[in-house]
Amino acid sequence: GDKVKQSPSALSLQEGTNSALRCNFSIAATTVQWFLQNPRGSLINLFYLVPGTKENGRLKSAFDSKESYSTLHIRDAQLEDSGTYFCAAEAPNTNKVVFGTGTRLQVLP
Amino acid sequence: GGIITQTPKFLIGQEGQKLTLKCQQNFNHDTMYWYRQDSGKGLRLIYYSITENDLQKGDLSEGYDASREKKSSFSLTVTSAQKNEMAVFLCASSIRDWGGEQYFGPGTRLTVL
């Protein structure tokens, strides 16, 4: 089964509203990365987390390794936030990260 | 800061053809990766390399070869292009030989006629 599950798979938001994306892991993740893939296909680094929280502007992310999940909160959504959000978990004692299948976000005017 | 460049941006091949994709990074990162992304899907690891001349298979290595010629460059070869090989290939690098934060290139979009 999927080792990294993202929810929801797709989401539409009105501009100016808030939302949360979630990543659940069935592996013992040690770190988590969040990316935004923009409509041109480029992957933009948003956060790289060990257990804890980070904040950057309107984005905030948390990683709870004991409960095996991570969240990405978007505050005051803007049109340019549209795209596909991926989380990726690094498993211990490997050089690999496992990607989730993504959450497709559309921000509506 | 640094940058990852991938060449070519678009690659059109014939079924059965051998095709090579190239990736360069100037971060001075140890580890480099090749991923494949099919339309509307997530990323799947093809090969990675933790140092020059090292190669490690990912989940999707069958049908591909890779070469880490030097620390800054990592090539991927599609050994025999198939009709269903229409995807974006993404190269990434990370600072240490045990994973770490990954940075991605812009991708090579492959179409097989």
Short mmCIF file of C-alpha atoms in Angstrom, two decimals:
data_model
loop_
_atom_site.label_atom_id
_atom_site.label_comp_id
_atom_site.label_asym_id
_atom_site.label_seq_id
_atom_site.Cartn_x
_atom_site.Cartn_y
_atom_site.Cartn_z
CA GLY A 1 0.00 0.00 0.00
CA ASP A 2 0.93 3.65 -0.09
CA LYS A 3 3.65 4.48 2.41
CA VAL A 4 2.85 8.19 2.26
CA LYS A 5 -0.80 9.14 1.92
CA GLN A 6 -1.87 12.68 1.24
CA SER A 7 -5.31 14.13 1.84
CA PRO A 8 -7.33 15.52 0.35
CA SER A 9 -6.36 14.51 -3.18
CA ALA A 10 -7.88 17.71 -4.56
CA LEU A 11 -9.18 20.93 -3.05
CA SER A 12 -10.73 24.20 -4.21
CA LEU A 13 -10.50 27.30 -2.03
CA GLN A 14 -11.82 30.80 -2.29
CA GLU A 15 -9.12 33.44 -2.27
CA GLY A 16 -8.51 34.70 1.27
CA THR A 17 -9.60 31.52 3.06
CA ASN A 18 -7.53 29.04 5.07
CA SER A 19 -6.92 25.35 4.66
CA ALA A 20 -4.84 22.41 5.86
CA LEU A 21 -3.26 19.58 3.91
CA ARG A 22 -2.22 16.37 5.55
CA CYS A 23 0.33 13.63 5.04
CA ASN A 24 0.10 10.29 6.88
CA PHE A 25 3.05 7.91 6.96
CA SER A 26 3.21 4.16 7.34
CA ILE A 27 7.00 4.36 7.56
CA ALA A 28 9.06 5.65 10.50
CA ALA A 29 9.82 8.99 8.86
CA THR A 30 12.72 10.98 10.26
CA THR A 31 12.25 14.11 8.17
CA VAL A 32 9.54 15.52 5.92
CA GLN A 33 9.72 17.85 2.96
CA TRP A 34 6.85 19.80 1.44
CA PHE A 35 6.95 20.99 -2.17
CA LEU A 36 4.68 22.99 -4.44
CA GLN A 37 4.67 21.94 -8.07
CA ASN A 38 3.57 24.98 -10.03
CA PRO A 39 1.62 24.82 -13.31
CA ARG A 40 4.92 24.92 -15.24
CA GLY A 41 6.00 21.72 -13.48
CA SER A 42 8.76 23.15 -11.31
CA LEU A 43 9.06 21.79 -7.76
CA ILE A 44 9.46 24.58 -5.25
CA ASN A 45 10.84 23.75 -1.80
CA LEU A 46 8.47 24.91 0.93
CA PHE A 47 9.66 23.21 4.11
CA TYR A 48 12.19 20.69 5.32
CA LEU A 49 11.25 19.46 8.80
CA VAL A 50 12.53 17.34 11.60
CA PRO A 51 9.80 16.76 14.24
CA GLY A 52 8.38 20.15 15.16
CA THR A 53 6.92 23.14 13.36
CA LYS A 54 8.09 25.79 10.93
CA GLU A 55 6.43 28.89 9.61
CA ASN A 56 7.11 30.96 6.52
CA GLY A 57 4.77 33.82 5.70
CA ARG A 58 1.28 32.46 5.14
CA LEU A 59 2.46 28.84 5.34
CA LYS A 60 2.98 26.77 8.45
CA SER A 61 3.98 23.13 8.69
CA ALA A 62 4.12 20.61 11.51
CA PHE A 63 5.65 17.16 11.70
CA ASP A 64 4.75 14.71 14.44
CA SER A 65 6.98 11.64 14.10
CA LYS A 66 5.32 9.75 16.96
CA GLU A 67 1.87 10.00 15.40
CA SER A 68 3.36 9.65 11.89
CA TYR A 69 1.82 12.65 10.17
CA SER A 70 2.61 16.08 8.87
CA THR A 71 0.38 19.03 8.05
CA LEU A 72 0.70 22.09 5.85
CA HIS A 73 -1.51 25.06 6.74
CA ILE A 74 -2.22 27.77 4.19
CA ARG A 75 -3.53 31.05 5.54
CA ASP A 76 -5.21 33.72 3.39
CA ALA A 77 -4.92 31.66 0.20
CA GLN A 78 -3.83 33.55 -2.93
CA LEU A 79 -4.23 32.67 -6.61
CA GLU A 80 -0.51 31.94 -6.90
CA ASP A 81 -0.85 29.19 -4.26
CA SER A 82 -2.55 27.03 -6.90
CA GLY A 83 -0.70 23.90 -7.93
CA THR A 84 0.03 20.44 -6.58
CA TYR A 85 1.47 20.05 -3.09
CA PHE A 86 3.68 17.04 -2.40
CA CYS A 87 5.04 15.77 0.86
CA ALA A 88 8.04 13.46 0.94
CA ALA A 89 9.22 11.42 3.90
CA GLU A 90 12.75 10.24 4.56
CA ALA A 91 12.94 6.80 6.11
CA PRO A 92 15.71 5.99 8.59
CA ASN A 93 18.91 4.34 7.36
CA THR A 94 18.16 4.94 3.70
CA ASN A 95 19.19 7.53 1.17
CA LYS A 96 15.68 7.70 -0.19
CA VAL A 97 12.60 9.73 0.33
CA VAL A 98 9.11 8.48 -0.43
CA PHE A 99 6.73 10.89 -2.11
CA GLY A 100 3.02 11.14 -1.56
CA THR A 101 0.64 11.29 -4.52
CA GLY A 102 -0.06 14.98 -4.05
CA THR A 103 -2.90 17.37 -3.27
CA ARG A 104 -4.09 19.41 -6.22
CA LEU A 105 -5.09 22.86 -4.96
CA GLN A 106 -7.06 25.39 -6.94
CA VAL A 107 -7.54 28.86 -5.47
CA LEU A 108 -10.56 30.63 -6.95
CA PRO A 109 -10.99 34.40 -7.22
CA GLY B 1 22.60 29.29 -3.53
CA GLY B 2 22.88 26.93 -6.43
CA ILE B 3 21.06 25.63 -9.43
CA ILE B 4 20.23 22.36 -11.13
CA THR B 5 20.06 22.30 -14.89
CA GLN B 6 18.60 19.55 -17.00
CA THR B 7 19.10 19.02 -20.71
CA PRO B 8 17.25 18.81 -22.94
CA LYS B 9 14.02 20.43 -21.74
CA PHE B 10 12.02 18.48 -24.30
CA LEU B 11 13.03 15.15 -25.81
CA ILE B 12 11.20 13.45 -28.63
CA GLY B 13 12.23 9.91 -29.47
CA GLN B 14 11.23 6.94 -31.52
CA GLU B 15 10.04 3.65 -30.07
CA GLY B 16 13.08 1.42 -29.40
CA GLN B 17 15.54 4.31 -29.38
CA LYS B 18 18.20 4.79 -26.70
CA LEU B 19 17.84 8.25 -25.16
CA THR B 20 20.07 10.11 -22.70
CA LEU B 21 19.06 12.84 -20.28
CA LYS B 22 21.63 14.98 -18.47
CA CYS B 23 21.66 16.78 -15.14
CA GLN B 24 24.18 19.21 -13.66
CA GLN B 25 24.24 20.79 -10.18
CA ASN B 26 26.49 23.46 -8.73
CA PHE B 27 25.43 23.06 -5.09
CA ASN B 28 28.43 20.75 -4.52
CA HIS B 29 25.91 18.21 -3.21
CA ASP B 30 26.94 14.62 -2.59
CA THR B 31 23.76 12.80 -3.60
CA MET B 32 21.86 13.04 -6.86
CA TYR B 33 18.58 11.45 -7.89
CA TRP B 34 16.49 10.71 -10.96
CA TYR B 35 12.70 10.55 -10.65
CA ARG B 36 9.96 9.89 -13.14
CA GLN B 37 6.61 11.66 -12.96
CA ASP B 38 3.67 10.50 -15.08
CA SER B 39 0.89 12.93 -15.84
CA GLY B 40 -1.14 13.75 -12.72
CA LYS B 41 0.88 11.39 -10.55
CA GLY B 42 3.57 11.54 -7.88
CA LEU B 43 7.31 11.02 -8.24
CA ARG B 44 8.94 7.61 -8.45
CA LEU B 45 12.65 7.06 -7.87
CA ILE B 46 14.59 5.52 -10.75
CA TYR B 47 18.23 5.76 -9.63
CA TYR B 48 20.28 7.68 -7.12
CA SER B 49 23.97 8.15 -6.46
CA ILE B 50 25.65 9.10 -3.18
CA THR B 51 29.02 9.99 -4.68
CA GLU B 52 30.96 10.01 -7.96
CA ASN B 53 30.80 6.61 -9.71
CA ASP B 54 28.22 5.28 -7.24
CA LEU B 55 24.84 3.98 -8.43
CA GLN B 56 21.87 2.75 -6.41
CA LYS B 57 18.66 1.39 -7.89
CA GLY B 58 15.35 2.93 -7.00
CA ASP B 59 11.89 1.44 -7.35
CA LEU B 60 11.69 1.92 -11.12
CA SER B 61 15.18 1.12 -12.43
CA GLU B 62 14.23 -1.53 -14.99
CA GLY B 63 14.59 -0.12 -18.50
CA TYR B 64 17.02 2.60 -17.40
CA ASP B 65 20.76 3.03 -16.90
CA ALA B 66 22.47 5.84 -15.07
CA SER B 67 25.97 7.24 -14.79
CA ARG B 68 27.54 9.57 -12.20
CA GLU B 69 30.48 10.81 -14.22
CA LYS B 70 31.56 13.37 -11.66
CA LYS B 71 30.18 14.92 -8.50
CA SER B 72 28.31 17.64 -10.37
CA SER B 73 26.69 15.54 -13.09
CA PHE B 74 24.31 12.59 -13.28
CA SER B 75 23.01 11.11 -16.53
CA LEU B 76 20.01 8.87 -17.15
CA THR B 77 19.60 6.64 -20.19
CA VAL B 78 16.32 5.17 -21.37
CA THR B 79 17.68 1.94 -22.86
CA SER B 80 14.80 1.31 -25.27
CA ALA B 81 12.04 3.91 -25.45
CA GLN B 82 8.54 2.47 -25.21
CA LYS B 83 5.26 3.89 -26.46
CA ASN B 84 4.13 4.45 -22.87
CA GLU B 85 7.32 6.38 -22.00
CA MET B 86 5.66 9.78 -21.96
CA ALA B 87 6.62 11.40 -18.73
CA VAL B 88 8.62 14.12 -17.05
CA PHE B 89 12.02 13.13 -15.67
CA LEU B 90 13.16 15.15 -12.69
CA CYS B 91 16.68 15.35 -11.35
CA ALA B 92 17.40 16.31 -7.75
CA SER B 93 20.36 16.66 -5.41
CA SER B 94 20.87 16.75 -1.65
CA ILE B 95 23.70 17.87 0.54
CA ARG B 96 24.67 14.73 2.35
CA ASP B 97 25.06 11.08 1.58
CA TRP B 98 22.17 10.13 3.85
CA GLY B 99 19.24 11.84 2.18
CA GLY B 100 18.56 15.35 3.35
CA GLU B 101 16.70 18.24 1.80
CA GLN B 102 16.34 17.72 -1.92
CA TYR B 103 16.44 20.42 -4.59
CA PHE B 104 14.97 19.79 -8.01
CA GLY B 105 15.77 20.73 -11.57
CA PRO B 106 13.12 21.94 -14.03
CA GLY B 107 12.64 18.52 -15.65
CA THR B 108 12.93 16.91 -19.07
CA ARG B 109 9.65 16.12 -20.82
CA LEU B 110 9.91 12.92 -22.86
CA THR B 111 7.55 12.05 -25.70
CA VAL B 112 7.92 8.81 -27.66
CA LEU B 113 6.38 8.72 -31.13
#
